[in-house]
Coordinates of C-alpha atoms in Angstrom, one line a residue:
X59 CA -89.1 1.3 55.4
X60 CA -85.5 3.0 55.7
X61 CA -84.2 4.2 52.6
X62 CA -80.8 2.6 51.2
X63 CA -78.1 4.5 51.0
X64 CA -76.7 3.4 47.5
X65 CA -77.6 1.6 44.8
X66 CA -76.3 -1.7 43.2
X67 CA -74.4 0.3 40.9
X68 CA -72.2 2.2 43.4
X69 CA -71.0 -1.1 44.9
X70 CA -70.9 -3.6 42.1
X71 CA -67.4 -4.4 42.8
X72 CA -66.3 -5.4 46.3
X73 CA -65.2 -2.9 48.8
X74 CA -62.8 -5.3 51.1
X75 CA -62.0 -8.8 50.1
X76 CA -59.0 -11.0 51.1
X77 CA -55.5 -11.5 49.6
X78 CA -55.5 -10.9 46.0
X79 CA -58.8 -8.5 45.5
X80 CA -58.4 -5.2 45.0
X81 CA -60.9 -2.0 45.4
X82 CA -63.7 -0.6 43.2
X83 CA -65.4 2.9 44.4
X84 CA -68.5 4.6 43.1
X85 CA -67.5 6.8 40.4
X86 CA -68.8 8.6 37.1
X87 CA -65.4 8.9 35.1
X88 CA -66.8 10.5 32.2
X89 CA -69.4 13.3 33.7
X90 CA -68.0 16.7 34.3
X91 CA -68.6 18.5 38.0
X92 CA -71.5 19.9 36.4
X93 CA -73.1 17.2 34.7
X94 CA -76.7 15.8 35.7
X95 CA -75.6 13.2 37.5
X96 CA -73.1 15.0 39.4
X97 CA -76.0 17.3 40.7
X98 CA -78.3 14.7 41.9
X99 CA -76.6 11.6 42.4
X100 CA -75.4 10.5 46.1
X101 CA -73.4 7.6 44.6
X102 CA -73.7 6.5 40.4
X103 CA -77.3 5.4 40.1
X104 CA -78.8 6.3 43.6
X105 CA -80.6 9.8 43.5
X106 CA -79.3 11.9 46.4
X107 CA -81.2 11.8 49.5
X108 CA -79.7 15.2 51.1
X109 CA -78.1 18.7 49.5
X110 CA -75.1 20.8 51.0
X111 CA -76.5 24.6 49.9
X112 CA -74.0 27.2 50.3
X113 CA -75.2 30.8 50.5
X114 CA -73.6 33.9 49.8
X115 CA -72.2 35.9 52.6
X116 CA -74.7 38.4 52.5
X117 CA -78.1 36.1 52.5
X118 CA -79.9 35.5 55.7
X119 CA -79.7 31.8 55.4
X120 CA -76.0 31.9 55.3
X121 CA -76.3 32.6 59.5
X122 CA -80.1 32.0 60.4
X123 CA -81.0 28.1 60.5
X124 CA -84.8 29.5 60.7
X125 CA -84.2 31.7 57.4
X126 CA -82.4 28.5 55.7
X127 CA -85.2 26.0 56.9
X128 CA -87.9 28.3 55.5
X129 CA -85.9 28.6 52.1
X130 CA -86.0 24.7 52.0
X131 CA -89.7 25.0 52.4
X132 CA -90.3 27.5 49.7
X133 CA -87.9 25.5 47.5
X134 CA -89.5 22.3 48.1
X135 CA -93.1 23.7 47.3
X136 CA -91.9 25.0 44.4
X137 CA -90.7 22.0 43.0
X138 CA -93.5 19.8 44.5
X139 CA -91.1 18.1 47.2
X140 CA -90.9 18.0 50.9
X141 CA -87.5 19.6 51.8
X142 CA -86.4 19.7 55.8
X143 CA -83.4 22.1 56.6
X144 CA -81.3 19.4 59.1
X145 CA -78.0 21.6 60.5
X146 CA -75.4 23.6 59.8
X147 CA -71.9 22.4 58.7
X148 CA -68.7 23.6 60.3
X149 CA -68.4 25.6 56.9
X150 CA -71.4 27.4 57.1
X151 CA -73.6 25.3 54.6
X152 CA -76.8 23.8 55.1
X153 CA -77.7 20.2 55.1
X154 CA -80.8 19.6 53.4
X155 CA -83.0 16.8 53.3
X156 CA -84.8 16.0 50.4
X157 CA -87.3 13.2 51.7
X158 CA -88.8 10.0 50.8
X159 CA -88.4 8.1 47.4
X160 CA -87.3 10.6 45.0
X161 CA -85.8 10.0 41.5
X162 CA -82.9 11.5 40.1
X163 CA -85.5 13.8 38.1
X164 CA -87.3 15.2 41.2
X165 CA -83.7 15.7 42.7
X166 CA -82.7 17.7 39.4
X167 CA -86.0 20.0 40.0
X168 CA -84.9 20.8 43.8
X169 CA -81.5 21.4 42.4
X170 CA -82.6 24.0 39.7
X171 CA -84.5 25.7 42.6
X172 CA -81.1 26.4 44.3
X173 CA -79.4 26.9 41.4
X174 CA -82.1 29.9 40.4
X175 CA -81.3 31.6 43.7
X176 CA -79.2 34.4 43.3
X177 CA -78.3 34.0 46.9
X178 CA -77.1 30.8 46.7
X179 CA -73.3 30.4 46.0
X180 CA -73.2 26.2 45.3
X181 CA -75.8 23.2 45.5
X182 CA -73.9 19.8 45.8
X183 CA -75.5 16.4 46.6
X184 CA -74.2 15.0 49.9
X185 CA -72.4 12.4 48.0
X186 CA -71.4 8.9 50.2
X187 CA -68.0 7.9 50.4
X188 CA -65.6 4.9 50.4
X189 CA -62.9 3.1 52.8
X190 CA -60.0 3.0 50.0
X191 CA -58.3 -0.5 51.1
X192 CA -58.0 -4.2 50.1
X193 CA -57.4 -6.5 53.7
X194 CA -55.6 -9.3 53.9
X195 CA -49.0 -9.9 60.8
X196 CA -46.0 -9.2 63.8
X197 CA -42.6 -7.5 64.1
X198 CA -40.5 -5.0 62.2
X199 CA -38.7 -6.8 60.0
X200 CA -42.0 -7.8 58.2
X201 CA -42.4 -3.6 57.5
X202 CA -40.6 -3.5 54.4
X203 CA -42.3 -0.3 53.5
X204 CA -40.7 1.3 56.3
X205 CA -37.1 0.5 55.4
X206 CA -36.5 -1.6 52.5
X207 CA -34.0 -0.1 49.8
X208 CA -36.8 -0.4 46.5
X209 CA -39.6 0.6 48.0
X210 CA -39.6 1.5 51.7
X211 CA -39.8 5.2 52.6
X212 CA -36.3 5.1 54.6
X213 CA -37.9 5.6 57.8
X214 CA -35.5 4.8 59.9
X215 CA -32.8 7.7 59.8
X216 CA -35.7 10.1 60.1
X217 CA -36.1 9.0 63.5
X218 CA -32.7 10.1 64.5
X219 CA -34.6 13.7 64.1
X220 CA -37.7 13.5 65.3
X221 CA -40.4 10.9 65.8
X222 CA -43.7 13.0 65.8
X223 CA -43.7 14.5 69.5
X224 CA -46.0 17.0 69.9
X225 CA -48.0 16.8 67.1
X226 CA -51.6 15.1 66.6
X227 CA -52.7 13.5 63.7
X228 CA -56.6 13.1 62.7
X229 CA -57.6 10.0 61.2
X230 CA -60.9 10.7 59.4
X231 CA -62.1 7.0 59.2
X232 CA -64.1 3.9 60.9
X233 CA -63.0 5.1 63.9
X234 CA -60.6 2.9 66.5
X235 CA -61.0 -0.6 67.9
X236 CA -59.0 -1.2 71.3
X237 CA -55.3 -2.5 70.6
X238 CA -52.6 -2.5 73.3
X239 CA -50.1 -1.7 70.5
X240 CA -51.8 1.5 69.8
X241 CA -53.6 2.7 72.8
X242 CA -50.9 4.8 74.5
X243 CA -51.4 7.3 71.3
X244 CA -54.8 7.1 71.0
X245 CA -56.4 10.9 72.3
X246 CA -60.1 12.2 72.5
X247 CA -61.8 12.0 69.1
X248 CA -65.4 12.2 68.0
X249 CA -68.1 9.9 66.1
X250 CA -69.3 12.1 63.4
X251 CA -71.8 9.4 61.9
X252 CA -74.9 11.5 62.0
X253 CA -77.2 8.5 60.5
X254 CA -77.6 5.8 63.1
X255 CA -78.1 2.9 60.7
X256 CA -74.6 4.0 58.8
X257 CA -73.2 4.4 62.4
X258 CA -74.2 0.9 63.5
X259 CA -73.6 2.1 67.2
X260 CA -77.4 2.4 68.0
X261 CA -77.0 6.3 67.8
X262 CA -76.0 9.4 65.7
X263 CA -72.9 12.0 66.7
X264 CA -71.6 11.4 70.2
X265 CA -67.6 11.8 71.9
X266 CA -67.3 8.2 71.5
X267 CA -65.0 7.2 68.0
X268 CA -64.9 3.7 69.2
X269 CA -65.8 1.5 65.7
X270 CA -68.5 -1.2 66.3
X271 CA -67.6 -2.9 63.1
X272 CA -69.1 -1.9 59.5
X273 CA -69.8 -5.6 58.4
X274 CA -72.7 -5.8 56.2
X275 CA -75.4 -8.6 55.7
X276 CA -75.4 -9.8 51.9
X277 CA -78.0 -7.1 50.1
X278 CA -77.8 -4.7 52.8
X279 CA -76.2 -2.2 50.8
X280 CA -77.4 -3.0 47.6
X281 CA -79.0 -6.1 45.6
X282 CA -76.7 -8.6 44.8
X283 CA -74.5 -7.5 47.4
X284 CA -72.3 -9.8 49.4
X285 CA -72.2 -9.9 52.9
X286 CA -68.8 -8.4 54.3
X287 CA -67.0 -8.6 57.5
X288 CA -66.2 -5.9 59.2
X289 CA -62.8 -3.8 58.1
X290 CA -61.5 -2.4 61.4
X291 CA -60.0 0.3 58.6
X292 CA -59.3 3.3 61.0
X293 CA -57.4 1.2 63.2
X294 CA -54.8 -0.1 60.4
X295 CA -54.7 3.7 59.2
X296 CA -53.6 4.7 62.7
X297 CA -51.2 1.8 63.3
X298 CA -49.0 2.8 60.5
X299 CA -49.0 6.4 61.6
X300 CA -48.4 6.2 65.2
X301 CA -48.2 2.6 66.7
X302 CA -46.4 2.2 69.9
X303 CA -42.6 1.5 69.2
X304 CA -39.4 0.1 71.4
X305 CA -42.3 -1.7 73.4
X306 CA -40.8 -5.2 72.1
X307 CA -44.4 -6.0 70.7
X308 CA -46.1 -5.8 67.2
X309 CA -45.3 -3.2 65.2
X310 CA -43.3 0.2 64.6
X311 CA -45.4 3.6 63.7
X312 CA -43.8 6.4 61.3
X313 CA -44.4 8.9 63.9
X314 CA -44.5 7.2 67.1
X315 CA -44.3 10.1 69.3
X316 CA -47.2 11.5 67.7
X317 CA -50.9 11.1 68.9
X318 CA -54.1 9.9 66.9
X319 CA -57.3 11.6 67.1
X320 CA -59.8 8.9 65.8
X321 CA -62.8 10.6 63.9
X322 CA -65.6 8.3 62.7
X323 CA -67.5 9.2 59.6
X324 CA -67.1 5.9 57.8
X325 CA -69.6 3.0 58.9
X326 CA -72.1 0.5 57.3
X327 CA -71.8 1.2 53.5
X328 CA -69.8 4.0 53.7
X329 CA -70.4 7.6 54.9
X330 CA -72.0 11.1 53.6
X331 CA -69.9 14.1 52.6
X332 CA -71.5 16.2 55.1
X333 CA -70.2 14.4 58.2
X334 CA -66.7 14.3 56.4
X335 CA -66.8 18.0 56.1
X336 CA -67.6 19.0 59.6
X337 CA -64.9 16.0 60.9
X338 CA -62.6 18.2 58.5
X339 CA -63.8 21.3 60.2
X340 CA -63.3 19.9 63.7
X341 CA -60.1 17.9 63.6
X342 CA -58.3 21.3 62.4
X343 CA -59.9 23.8 65.2
X344 CA -63.2 25.1 63.8
X345 CA -66.5 25.0 65.1
X346 CA -69.3 22.9 64.2
X347 CA -72.6 23.5 65.4
X348 CA -73.4 20.8 68.5
X349 CA -70.2 19.3 68.6
X350 CA -68.1 20.5 71.6
X351 CA -64.6 22.4 71.1
X352 CA -61.8 20.1 70.3
X353 CA -59.2 19.7 72.8
X354 CA -56.8 17.8 70.3
X355 CA -56.5 20.2 67.1
X356 CA -54.8 18.2 64.8
X357 CA -51.9 19.6 62.4
X358 CA -52.4 16.9 60.1
X359 CA -55.4 15.3 59.0
X360 CA -55.3 11.6 57.2
X361 CA -58.0 11.0 55.0
X362 CA -57.9 7.4 53.2
X363 CA -61.4 7.3 51.9
X364 CA -63.0 8.6 48.8
X365 CA -65.7 8.2 45.7
X366 CA -66.3 8.9 42.4
X367 CA -66.7 12.5 41.5
X368 CA -64.3 15.3 41.0
X369 CA -63.9 17.6 44.2
X370 CA -67.0 19.5 45.2
X371 CA -67.2 23.1 46.1
X372 CA -68.4 22.0 49.9
X373 CA -65.6 19.6 50.3
X374 CA -62.9 22.3 48.9
X375 CA -64.2 24.9 51.3
X376 CA -63.8 22.2 54.2
X377 CA -60.4 21.8 53.0
X378 CA -59.3 25.2 52.4
X379 CA -60.6 26.4 55.8
X380 CA -58.6 23.4 57.3
X381 CA -55.5 24.4 55.6
X382 CA -55.9 28.3 56.8
X383 CA -55.7 26.8 59.8
X384 CA -52.4 25.6 59.5
X385 CA -53.3 21.5 59.2
X386 CA -51.9 19.8 56.4
X387 CA -54.6 17.7 54.4
X388 CA -53.3 13.8 53.1
X389 CA -55.6 12.1 51.3
X390 CA -55.4 8.5 49.1
X391 CA -55.6 8.7 45.3
X392 CA -58.0 6.2 45.1
X393 CA -57.9 2.3 44.1
X394 CA -59.8 2.2 40.7
X395 CA -56.3 2.1 38.6
X396 CA -58.2 5.3 36.8
X397 CA -57.1 9.0 36.7
X398 CA -57.6 10.6 40.3
X399 CA -58.9 13.4 38.9
X400 CA -62.3 12.1 38.9
X401 CA -62.3 10.9 42.6
X402 CA -62.9 12.9 45.7
X403 CA -60.8 14.1 47.9
X404 CA -58.2 13.0 45.6
X405 CA -59.3 15.9 43.2
X406 CA -59.5 18.8 46.1
X407 CA -56.8 21.4 45.9
X408 CA -54.7 21.9 48.9
X409 CA -54.4 18.5 49.5
X410 CA -51.4 16.0 49.3
X411 CA -52.9 13.2 46.9
X412 CA -50.8 9.9 47.6
X413 CA -50.8 6.8 44.5
X414 CA -49.5 3.8 46.2
X415 CA -46.4 1.6 44.9
X416 CA -45.5 -1.8 45.3
X417 CA -42.8 -3.8 46.8
X418 CA -40.8 -3.5 43.6
X419 CA -41.0 0.0 43.6
X420 CA -44.0 0.2 40.8
X421 CA -47.3 1.9 40.9
X422 CA -49.5 -0.8 42.6
X423 CA -52.1 -2.3 40.3
X424 CA -54.9 -1.1 41.9
X425 CA -53.7 3.1 42.6
X426 CA -55.0 5.6 40.6
X427 CA -52.6 8.4 39.2
X428 CA -52.2 11.0 37.2
X429 CA -51.7 15.0 37.4
X430 CA -53.3 15.4 40.8
X431 CA -51.3 13.2 42.2
X432 CA -48.8 14.6 44.4
X433 CA -46.6 11.9 45.8
X434 CA -46.0 8.1 46.0
X435 CA -45.7 6.0 49.2
X436 CA -45.5 2.0 50.0
X437 CA -49.3 0.9 49.1
X438 CA -48.7 -2.3 49.2
X439 CA -49.9 -5.7 46.8
X440 CA -51.2 -8.9 48.8
X441 CA -50.8 -11.4 46.1
X442 CA -48.1 -12.2 47.8
X443 CA -49.2 -11.6 51.3
X444 CA -46.0 -10.4 52.7
X445 CA -46.3 -7.8 50.1
X446 CA -48.9 -5.3 51.9
X447 CA -48.6 -3.1 54.4
X448 CA -48.7 -4.7 58.2
X449 CA -50.5 -2.9 60.7
X450 CA -52.8 -3.0 64.0
X451 CA -56.2 -4.6 63.5
X452 CA -58.7 -6.5 65.0
X453 CA -60.2 -10.4 64.4
X454 CA -64.1 -9.8 65.1
X455 CA -66.2 -10.7 61.8
X456 CA -68.6 -8.6 63.0
X457 CA -68.1 -6.7 66.6
X458 CA -64.8 -6.5 68.2
X459 CA -62.9 -9.8 68.8
X460 CA -59.5 -10.1 69.8
X461 CA -56.4 -7.7 68.7
X462 CA -54.3 -8.6 65.7
X463 CA -52.2 -7.5 62.8
X464 CA -52.9 -7.7 59.3
X465 CA -51.6 -7.0 56.0
X466 CA -53.9 -4.8 54.1
X467 CA -53.2 -3.2 50.3
X468 CA -54.6 0.3 49.2
X469 CA -53.8 4.0 48.9
X470 CA -55.4 4.1 52.2
X471 CA -52.3 2.5 53.0
X472 CA -50.1 4.6 51.2
X473 CA -51.7 7.6 52.4
X474 CA -50.8 7.1 56.1
X475 CA -47.0 6.9 55.3
X476 CA -47.2 10.7 54.1
X477 CA -49.2 11.6 56.7
X478 CA -46.9 10.2 59.5
X479 CA -43.8 11.6 57.5
X480 CA -46.1 15.2 57.7
X481 CA -46.2 14.6 61.6
X482 CA -42.3 13.4 62.0
X483 CA -41.9 17.1 59.7
X484 CA -44.0 19.3 61.9
X485 CA -42.4 17.9 65.5
X486 CA -39.1 18.6 63.5
X487 CA -40.0 22.0 62.7
X488 CA -43.3 23.3 64.3
X489 CA -43.1 26.7 62.1
X490 CA -43.7 24.7 58.9
X491 CA -46.8 25.5 56.6
X492 CA -49.0 23.0 54.9
X493 CA -47.6 24.0 51.3
X494 CA -43.9 23.7 53.0
X495 CA -44.4 20.6 54.1
X496 CA -45.9 19.4 50.9
X497 CA -42.8 21.2 48.8
X498 CA -40.3 19.5 50.5
X499 CA -42.1 16.4 50.7
X500 CA -41.7 16.6 46.8
X501 CA -38.6 18.0 46.7
X502 CA -36.8 15.8 48.6
X503 CA -38.6 12.5 46.8
X504 CA -36.7 9.8 44.7
X505 CA -37.7 8.2 41.7
X506 CA -39.8 5.2 41.9
X507 CA -37.2 2.0 41.1
X508 CA -40.0 0.6 38.6
X509 CA -42.5 2.2 36.7
X510 CA -45.7 4.4 36.9
X511 CA -48.0 4.9 34.2
X512 CA -50.0 7.7 34.0
X513 CA -48.3 10.0 36.9
X514 CA -47.5 9.3 40.1
X515 CA -46.4 12.7 41.4
X516 CA -42.6 13.7 42.2
X517 CA -41.8 10.3 43.1
X518 CA -41.5 8.0 45.9
X519 CA -41.3 9.8 49.1
X520 CA -38.0 10.0 51.3
X521 CA -38.7 10.2 55.3
X522 CA -35.2 10.5 56.0
X523 CA -34.2 13.0 53.4
X524 CA -37.2 15.1 53.9
X525 CA -36.9 15.7 57.2
X526 CA -33.4 16.5 57.6
X527 CA -34.2 18.7 55.3
X528 CA -37.1 20.6 57.4
X529 CA -34.5 20.3 60.1
X530 CA -31.6 22.1 58.2
X531 CA -29.5 19.0 58.9
X532 CA -29.5 17.9 55.5
X533 CA -32.0 17.3 52.3
X534 CA -33.5 20.2 50.4
X535 CA -36.2 22.3 51.6
X536 CA -36.6 23.5 47.7
X537 CA -33.8 25.4 46.5
X538 CA -33.9 28.6 44.7
X539 CA -37.4 29.3 43.4
X540 CA -38.3 32.1 40.7
X541 CA -41.8 32.7 39.8
X542 CA -43.9 34.7 37.3
X543 CA -47.4 36.0 38.6
X544 CA -48.4 38.1 35.2
X545 CA -51.6 36.3 34.4
X546 CA -52.0 35.1 31.0
X547 CA -55.4 34.1 29.5
X548 CA -55.6 30.9 27.4
X549 CA -58.1 31.1 24.5
X550 CA -60.8 28.4 23.9
X551 CA -59.4 26.4 21.3
X552 CA -57.0 28.8 20.3
X553 CA -53.3 28.6 19.7
X554 CA -50.7 27.9 22.5
X555 CA -49.8 30.7 24.8
X556 CA -46.6 31.4 26.9
X557 CA -45.6 32.6 30.0
X558 CA -41.8 33.7 30.6
X559 CA -39.2 33.4 33.7
X560 CA -35.7 34.5 33.5
X561 CA -33.5 32.2 35.4
X562 CA -30.3 33.9 36.5
X563 CA -27.3 33.1 39.3
X564 CA -27.8 29.5 38.9
X565 CA -24.8 27.6 38.0
X566 CA -24.5 25.0 35.7
X567 CA -27.1 22.9 34.1
X568 CA -30.9 22.7 35.9
X569 CA -31.4 19.4 38.5
X570 CA -33.0 16.4 37.3
X571 CA -35.4 16.8 39.7
X572 CA -36.6 20.5 38.6
X573 CA -39.9 21.4 39.9
X574 CA -42.5 23.0 38.2
X575 CA -45.1 24.7 40.0
X576 CA -48.3 25.6 37.9
X577 CA -51.5 27.4 39.2
X578 CA -54.1 27.4 35.9
X579 CA -57.7 28.3 36.1
X580 CA -59.8 26.6 33.9
X581 CA -63.3 24.9 33.8
X582 CA -62.5 21.6 32.2
X583 CA -58.3 21.1 32.6
X584 CA -58.8 17.7 30.1
X585 CA -58.5 20.5 27.2
X586 CA -55.3 21.2 28.3
X587 CA -51.8 20.9 26.8
X588 CA -49.2 22.1 29.3
X589 CA -45.0 21.7 28.4
X590 CA -42.3 23.3 29.8
X591 CA -40.0 25.1 27.4
X592 CA -36.0 25.4 28.3
X593 CA -34.0 28.1 27.3
X594 CA -32.7 26.5 24.2
X595 CA -36.0 25.8 23.0
X596 CA -36.6 22.1 24.0
X597 CA -39.9 21.1 25.5
X598 CA -40.9 19.0 28.4
X599 CA -44.8 17.9 28.3
X600 CA -46.2 18.6 31.3
X601 CA -49.7 17.4 30.7
X602 CA -51.7 15.9 27.8
X603 CA -55.2 16.3 26.9
X604 CA -57.4 14.0 28.4
X605 CA -61.5 13.4 27.5
X606 CA -61.9 11.8 30.6
X607 CA -60.2 14.3 32.8
X608 CA -63.3 16.9 33.5
X609 CA -62.2 18.9 36.7
X610 CA -61.7 22.4 37.5
X611 CA -58.5 24.0 37.4
X612 CA -54.5 23.0 37.3
X613 CA -52.8 23.5 40.5
X614 CA -50.1 20.8 40.8
X615 CA -46.4 20.7 41.1
X616 CA -44.6 18.5 38.2
X617 CA -41.1 17.2 38.5
X618 CA -38.9 17.3 35.7
X619 CA -35.2 15.5 34.5
X620 CA -34.0 19.3 33.1
X621 CA -30.1 18.1 33.9
X622 CA -29.3 18.7 30.0
X623 CA -30.3 22.0 30.3
X624 CA -28.5 25.0 31.4
X625 CA -30.3 26.7 34.2
X626 CA -30.0 30.3 33.6
X627 CA -32.0 31.6 30.5
X628 CA -35.1 32.2 29.9
X629 CA -37.5 29.5 30.8
X630 CA -41.4 29.4 29.2
X631 CA -44.7 27.8 30.2
X632 CA -46.5 26.9 27.2
X633 CA -50.4 26.1 27.3
X634 CA -52.8 25.3 25.0
X635 CA -56.6 24.9 25.1
X636 CA -57.4 21.8 22.1
X637 CA -60.9 22.0 22.5
X638 CA -64.4 24.1 22.9
X639 CA -66.6 25.5 25.4
X640 CA -64.1 25.7 28.3
X641 CA -61.9 28.8 28.9
X642 CA -59.3 29.8 31.4
X643 CA -55.5 31.3 32.5
X644 CA -52.1 30.9 33.9
X645 CA -52.3 32.8 37.2
X646 CA -48.3 32.3 38.2
X647 CA -45.9 29.6 37.8
X648 CA -42.4 28.7 39.3
X649 CA -39.4 26.8 38.8
X650 CA -37.3 25.5 41.9
X651 CA -34.0 24.6 41.3

């Protein structure tokens, strides 16, 4: 019998439901990154079946597959298990299979063997990720998310400057099912699903990213789980980004001059970190063993997927590699109405993490939130069908049927709005770096018309203002920036420390959208309270302590309404560690007026 991919606990809530439903994803919201569960589970309740092992650069196992295989066999012998080196990931890490029917205690024994090896930099489970959308048809007038004043992203004005021409966006998702309103903008991709059962197409990895459907029978993924029809999730995401426009049919894409490269990583019951890591690497121009060179390198990656647990070192390394190659990575914040800090890849650094807004400009009821969220974009609420996000789809319940259009809701729908915007920006100014793209999106955002409890980043993205800014025709690319790079240690459970910045040469008061960028290293950021102190001593709370925010580090940008404060003078970043056992430092911070 083939092993189950995930347990009942991992899929206890429906991933895809019609109309009024929302999404739950696998999570372990209270465990820190180094908790036993995080080290042993592919999803909560389900022991990991594979590990991702990163060796230090000088180790033989870092370069030699034979050495990595021998090391797996040796460590398996010590732990009393049969381990098998599977393949080398694009980041250089090794994927190790753990064999049959291991318990979490068995996995923990194997992990301990790797952790005890000084040549091992990290070892993490190959976790299962899920699409982040709740599905629920065909004219531009129905796409409120593009043009409505209240909560639309103000896209039409951006089209006067750019349409995405010359930019490829990689959609790392379920693949692509043929649709005449999208086909002209699809370029070659790849099927990265290495497990044939998950792939549901009769084989493992190949050059065909066609989506055969991800339907499941009752109990197929977990005991008690109902049957689900195919989601065609990747095709819906791709349509939001680059549906063909001005063709007298269907919907308009945000970056309709761009091309979409579909990369298939999600199938039956979800998809594994290891496949996603290779897709990130390959999409951005990196090398993946056994996969031909990418002829359609993407400058933007969209990942409308995720799972429980903070960002692993393995995933972070892949994202860092992509960003270093010049690719902007956009991710969904998640659909659990919870702190995004406890989800991956939403909690990873060097990404644009996107929360979802409803048609009234509130944080959508399902959307994750928190300090790791960078920006909000329309994600919809399908309790009223027309308030969802309309895009390309397919009517097949299992395999492909007739092409269609449907309203979906989710941060899965919000993320491609930002990926589309990033493509417009890159088309307008090809020299933009990922950091500049993120900064301009935040700087040119506007306040949500409604409310966002928990934090929605800099606000609601404004496509027109942002594209005008990066093209030099309006908006702001970020204004004048003042930076402190003097490191300040943060004492464990001690008094608050401060890092000063002296601002001069800025006339009048600070703006209502003062950008406060912080780079803080800390081994449990939930302990931290962070305040901005104005020259007159007024304080602005940036972050409160939270027992559930168990991830490392605070690397983000806050937006503060400091319009009542005189700009010139000495500003301070005040940080206090409120609990014991974890330490950190302020590496740098900056103010952008």
